[in-house]
Coordinates of C-alpha atoms in Angstrom, one line a residue:
M1 CA -140.2 -90.1 -42.6
K2 CA -138.8 -92.8 -44.9
K3 CA -138.4 -91.9 -48.6
I4 CA -139.1 -94.7 -51.0
L5 CA -138.4 -94.8 -54.7
I6 CA -140.4 -97.3 -56.8
T7 CA -138.6 -98.1 -60.0
G8 CA -141.3 -99.2 -62.5
K9 CA -143.8 -96.4 -63.0
D10 CA -147.4 -97.3 -63.6
S11 CA -146.8 -101.0 -62.7
Y12 CA -149.6 -102.9 -61.1
I13 CA -147.7 -103.6 -57.9
G14 CA -145.8 -100.4 -57.7
T15 CA -148.8 -98.1 -58.2
N16 CA -150.9 -100.1 -55.7
F17 CA -148.1 -99.9 -53.2
K18 CA -147.8 -96.1 -53.6
K19 CA -151.6 -95.9 -53.0
Y20 CA -151.3 -98.2 -50.0
L21 CA -148.8 -96.0 -48.3
E22 CA -150.9 -92.9 -48.8
Q23 CA -152.8 -93.8 -45.7
Y24 CA -149.5 -93.3 -43.8
S25 CA -148.6 -90.0 -45.5
D26 CA -146.9 -88.7 -42.4
E27 CA -144.5 -91.7 -42.3
Y28 CA -143.6 -92.2 -46.0
Y29 CA -142.7 -90.2 -49.0
V30 CA -143.1 -92.3 -52.2
E31 CA -142.1 -91.5 -55.7
E32 CA -142.4 -93.7 -58.9
L33 CA -139.6 -93.6 -61.6
D34 CA -140.0 -94.6 -65.2
V35 CA -137.1 -96.8 -66.2
R36 CA -138.2 -97.6 -69.7
N37 CA -135.8 -95.1 -71.2
K38 CA -132.2 -94.3 -70.2
S39 CA -133.1 -90.9 -68.6
W40 CA -133.6 -92.7 -65.3
K41 CA -129.8 -92.9 -65.0
E42 CA -129.7 -89.1 -64.5
F43 CA -132.2 -89.3 -61.6
D44 CA -130.8 -88.7 -58.1
F45 CA -131.3 -91.8 -55.9
S46 CA -129.3 -90.4 -53.0
Q47 CA -132.4 -88.6 -51.5
F48 CA -134.1 -92.0 -50.9
D49 CA -133.8 -94.6 -48.1
V50 CA -135.3 -97.4 -50.1
V51 CA -135.5 -98.5 -53.7
Y52 CA -138.4 -100.9 -54.5
H53 CA -137.7 -102.4 -57.9
V54 CA -140.8 -103.7 -59.5
A55 CA -140.0 -103.1 -63.2
G56 CA -139.9 -106.2 -65.3
I57 CA -141.6 -108.5 -67.8
A58 CA -143.9 -111.2 -66.4
H59 CA -145.2 -113.9 -68.5
S60 CA -144.9 -117.6 -67.5
T61 CA -145.1 -118.8 -71.2
P62 CA -142.8 -116.3 -73.0
D63 CA -142.3 -116.3 -76.7
E64 CA -138.9 -117.4 -77.9
S65 CA -138.4 -114.2 -79.9
Q66 CA -138.5 -112.2 -76.7
R67 CA -135.7 -114.1 -75.0
E68 CA -133.0 -111.3 -75.3
F69 CA -135.5 -108.7 -74.2
Y70 CA -136.4 -110.7 -71.0
Y71 CA -132.8 -110.8 -70.0
K72 CA -132.2 -107.2 -70.8
V73 CA -135.1 -106.0 -68.7
N74 CA -135.4 -108.6 -65.9
T75 CA -131.7 -109.3 -65.4
D76 CA -129.5 -106.4 -66.7
L77 CA -131.9 -103.5 -65.8
T78 CA -132.3 -104.9 -62.3
Y79 CA -128.6 -105.0 -61.8
E80 CA -128.1 -101.5 -63.2
V81 CA -130.8 -100.1 -60.8
A82 CA -129.4 -101.9 -57.8
L83 CA -125.8 -100.8 -58.6
K84 CA -126.9 -97.2 -58.9
A85 CA -128.8 -97.5 -55.6
K86 CA -125.7 -98.7 -53.8
Q87 CA -123.4 -96.1 -55.4
E88 CA -125.7 -93.3 -54.3
H89 CA -126.0 -94.7 -50.7
V90 CA -129.5 -96.0 -50.7
K91 CA -129.9 -98.0 -47.5
Q92 CA -132.2 -100.8 -48.8
F93 CA -133.0 -102.4 -52.1
I94 CA -136.1 -104.6 -52.5
F95 CA -136.4 -106.8 -55.6
M96 CA -139.5 -108.4 -56.8
S97 CA -138.4 -111.8 -58.1
S98 CA -140.9 -114.7 -58.5
I99 CA -141.7 -118.3 -57.4
I100 CA -141.1 -119.1 -61.1
V101 CA -137.3 -119.4 -60.3
Y102 CA -138.2 -122.8 -58.8
G103 CA -140.0 -124.0 -62.0
S104 CA -143.7 -124.9 -62.5
G105 CA -146.2 -127.0 -60.6
T106 CA -147.2 -130.5 -61.8
I107 CA -150.5 -132.4 -61.8
G108 CA -150.8 -135.3 -59.4
E109 CA -147.6 -134.6 -57.5
D110 CA -147.3 -132.6 -54.3
R111 CA -144.7 -130.0 -55.3
I112 CA -143.7 -128.2 -52.0
I113 CA -140.9 -125.6 -52.0
T114 CA -138.7 -125.8 -49.0
K115 CA -135.5 -124.2 -47.9
D116 CA -133.6 -126.9 -49.7
T117 CA -135.4 -126.7 -53.1
P118 CA -133.0 -125.7 -55.8
L119 CA -133.7 -123.0 -58.4
T120 CA -134.6 -124.9 -61.5
P121 CA -136.6 -122.5 -63.8
D122 CA -138.1 -124.2 -66.8
N123 CA -138.2 -121.2 -69.1
F124 CA -136.2 -118.1 -69.7
Y125 CA -138.6 -115.9 -67.9
G126 CA -137.8 -117.8 -64.7
D127 CA -134.1 -117.9 -65.6
S128 CA -134.0 -114.1 -66.2
K129 CA -135.3 -113.6 -62.6
K130 CA -132.8 -116.2 -61.3
Q131 CA -129.9 -114.5 -63.0
A132 CA -131.0 -111.1 -61.7
E133 CA -130.8 -112.5 -58.1
I134 CA -127.3 -113.9 -58.8
K135 CA -126.1 -110.6 -60.2
I136 CA -127.4 -108.3 -57.4
K137 CA -126.7 -110.5 -54.4
P138 CA -122.9 -109.6 -54.2
L139 CA -123.8 -105.9 -53.9
E140 CA -125.3 -106.5 -50.5
D141 CA -123.3 -105.4 -47.4
E142 CA -123.9 -103.9 -44.0
N143 CA -124.7 -100.5 -45.5
F144 CA -126.8 -101.8 -48.4
K145 CA -129.5 -104.1 -47.3
M146 CA -131.2 -106.3 -49.9
V147 CA -134.6 -108.0 -49.9
I148 CA -135.4 -110.5 -52.6
V149 CA -139.1 -111.4 -52.7
R150 CA -140.2 -114.6 -54.4
P151 CA -144.0 -114.4 -54.4
P152 CA -146.5 -117.0 -55.8
M153 CA -149.3 -115.9 -58.1
I154 CA -150.4 -112.4 -57.1
Y155 CA -154.1 -111.4 -57.5
G156 CA -156.3 -108.5 -56.5
P157 CA -158.6 -105.9 -58.1
G158 CA -157.5 -105.2 -61.6
S159 CA -154.8 -107.9 -61.6
R160 CA -153.4 -109.6 -64.7
G161 CA -152.3 -113.1 -65.4
N162 CA -154.0 -116.3 -64.4
Y163 CA -156.5 -115.1 -61.8
P164 CA -158.6 -112.9 -64.1
L165 CA -158.8 -115.7 -66.7
L166 CA -160.0 -118.1 -64.0
A167 CA -162.5 -115.6 -62.8
K168 CA -163.9 -115.0 -66.2
F169 CA -164.2 -118.8 -66.7
A170 CA -165.9 -119.2 -63.3
K171 CA -168.6 -116.7 -64.2
K172 CA -169.5 -118.5 -67.4
T173 CA -168.8 -122.2 -67.3
P174 CA -171.6 -124.6 -66.4
I175 CA -169.2 -127.4 -65.3
F176 CA -165.8 -127.8 -63.8
P177 CA -163.6 -130.8 -62.9
T178 CA -163.3 -132.0 -59.3
L179 CA -159.5 -132.7 -59.7
E180 CA -157.9 -131.7 -56.5
N181 CA -154.8 -129.6 -56.3
K182 CA -153.1 -127.1 -54.0
R183 CA -151.3 -123.9 -54.8
S184 CA -149.8 -121.0 -52.9
M185 CA -151.3 -117.6 -53.8
L186 CA -150.8 -114.0 -52.5
F187 CA -153.4 -111.4 -52.3
L188 CA -152.3 -107.9 -53.3
G189 CA -153.4 -106.4 -49.9
N190 CA -151.3 -109.0 -48.1
L191 CA -148.3 -108.3 -50.3
M192 CA -148.6 -104.5 -49.7
E193 CA -148.5 -105.1 -45.9
F194 CA -145.6 -107.4 -46.3
I195 CA -143.5 -104.9 -48.3
K196 CA -144.3 -102.2 -45.7
L197 CA -143.0 -104.5 -43.0
M198 CA -139.8 -105.2 -44.9
I199 CA -139.2 -101.4 -45.0
D200 CA -140.3 -100.7 -41.4
N201 CA -138.0 -103.5 -40.1
E202 CA -135.1 -102.7 -42.4
E203 CA -135.0 -106.3 -43.4
T204 CA -132.4 -108.2 -45.5
G205 CA -132.7 -111.7 -47.0
I206 CA -134.8 -113.8 -49.3
F207 CA -138.5 -114.0 -48.5
L208 CA -141.5 -116.1 -49.8
P209 CA -144.7 -114.5 -48.6
Q210 CA -148.0 -116.2 -49.3
N211 CA -151.6 -116.2 -48.0
E212 CA -152.2 -118.2 -44.8
E213 CA -154.2 -120.9 -46.7
Y214 CA -153.4 -123.0 -49.8
V215 CA -156.1 -122.9 -52.4
S216 CA -157.4 -125.4 -55.0
S217 CA -158.6 -124.4 -58.4
K218 CA -161.9 -126.1 -57.7
E219 CA -162.5 -124.1 -54.5
L220 CA -161.4 -120.9 -56.1
I221 CA -163.8 -121.3 -59.0
K222 CA -166.5 -122.2 -56.5
E223 CA -165.9 -119.1 -54.4
I224 CA -165.9 -116.8 -57.5
A225 CA -169.0 -118.4 -58.9
K226 CA -170.8 -118.0 -55.5
I227 CA -170.1 -114.3 -55.4
H228 CA -171.6 -113.8 -58.8
H229 CA -174.6 -116.1 -58.1
H230 CA -173.5 -118.5 -60.8
K231 CA -174.2 -122.2 -60.5
I232 CA -171.5 -124.8 -61.5
W233 CA -171.8 -128.5 -61.7
F234 CA -168.6 -130.1 -60.4
T235 CA -167.8 -133.5 -61.9
G236 CA -165.0 -136.0 -61.9
L237 CA -165.8 -137.2 -65.5
F238 CA -163.0 -135.1 -67.0
N239 CA -160.3 -135.9 -64.4
P240 CA -158.7 -138.8 -66.3
I241 CA -158.5 -136.7 -69.5
I242 CA -156.9 -133.7 -67.7
K243 CA -154.2 -136.0 -66.2
L244 CA -153.3 -137.1 -69.8
F245 CA -152.4 -133.5 -70.6
N246 CA -150.1 -133.0 -67.5
K247 CA -147.3 -131.8 -69.7
Q248 CA -149.3 -129.0 -71.1
V249 CA -148.3 -125.6 -69.6
Y250 CA -151.8 -124.1 -69.4
V251 CA -153.2 -127.3 -67.9
N252 CA -150.5 -127.3 -65.2
K253 CA -151.2 -123.7 -64.5
V254 CA -154.8 -124.5 -63.5
F255 CA -154.5 -128.0 -62.0
G256 CA -150.9 -128.3 -61.0
N257 CA -149.6 -128.4 -57.4
L258 CA -147.1 -125.7 -56.3
M259 CA -146.9 -124.9 -52.6
I260 CA -144.5 -122.9 -50.5
D261 CA -143.7 -124.6 -47.2
K262 CA -145.5 -122.5 -44.5
E263 CA -142.3 -122.3 -42.5
L264 CA -140.7 -120.2 -45.3
S265 CA -143.5 -117.7 -45.2
N266 CA -143.8 -117.2 -41.5
Y267 CA -142.8 -113.7 -40.3
K268 CA -142.5 -112.1 -36.9
D269 CA -145.3 -109.6 -37.8
N270 CA -148.6 -110.6 -39.3
Y271 CA -148.9 -109.5 -42.9
C272 CA -151.9 -111.6 -43.9
K273 CA -154.7 -109.2 -43.2
F274 CA -157.1 -110.9 -45.7
S275 CA -158.3 -114.5 -45.7
I276 CA -158.7 -116.3 -49.0
D277 CA -162.5 -115.8 -49.0
K278 CA -162.3 -112.1 -48.1
S279 CA -159.6 -111.5 -50.6
V280 CA -161.6 -113.1 -53.4
E281 CA -164.7 -111.1 -52.4
V282 CA -162.7 -107.8 -52.5
T283 CA -161.1 -108.7 -55.8
E284 CA -164.4 -109.6 -57.5
V285 CA -166.4 -106.6 -56.1
L286 CA -163.7 -104.1 -57.0
S287 CA -162.5 -105.5 -60.4

């Protein structure tokens, strides 16, 4: 039986991963640890094989007043947890970074992340994740395996961030632009299977998991609306106007292009258990 410690109690990803592994209760023991106060430093990590670090602040348009706090939580805390894990002989450390370390997508340009794409975050949220990666990487050795995960937008039942905003819009709007774009996304269920495989195979390295299919905002809106029996008129009338606002963060979030090269996401075991259509259906029915 593998013993897994999730650092980040009551987090969306951590709590769902704990639930996911409950179906394999004879194979895994999972515990969540609150790291919001310093009492976590007294907790014994040595009884665990894996530390899965999900604690952090995630907001792609952070307020400037929060800059110091982002680095304190996303960078410094990550390093402190990783260091303690190594000192107490944990075998594997898994860190949830983000695709945001590469910067944002753009309208009208095919932005594809490859193995040669540099880390160029365009705000301090992304940079705080990048700095965390830089700080923890030297801790890795043959006895302390490290997995850094850089996922794209994660969605699923009860998720936060961009997806629920798009879903709410899809259920109400009578019209939507036909402007084409492509983005990488990752369904919660596919992520859960991926992390399980990282643990089972005792992996080490940097990974960029994603769904098998890229998705456009137009197709996503259409699929959500169909599930809720809502009719939307798709028109190209607004496309030129949208392109004029291609420097606006929120516009780029919806209509920008940001894809992970499929080669970077290939893995020896299949982790994409849900297609885009099925994952959207599950998300909408259970949310």
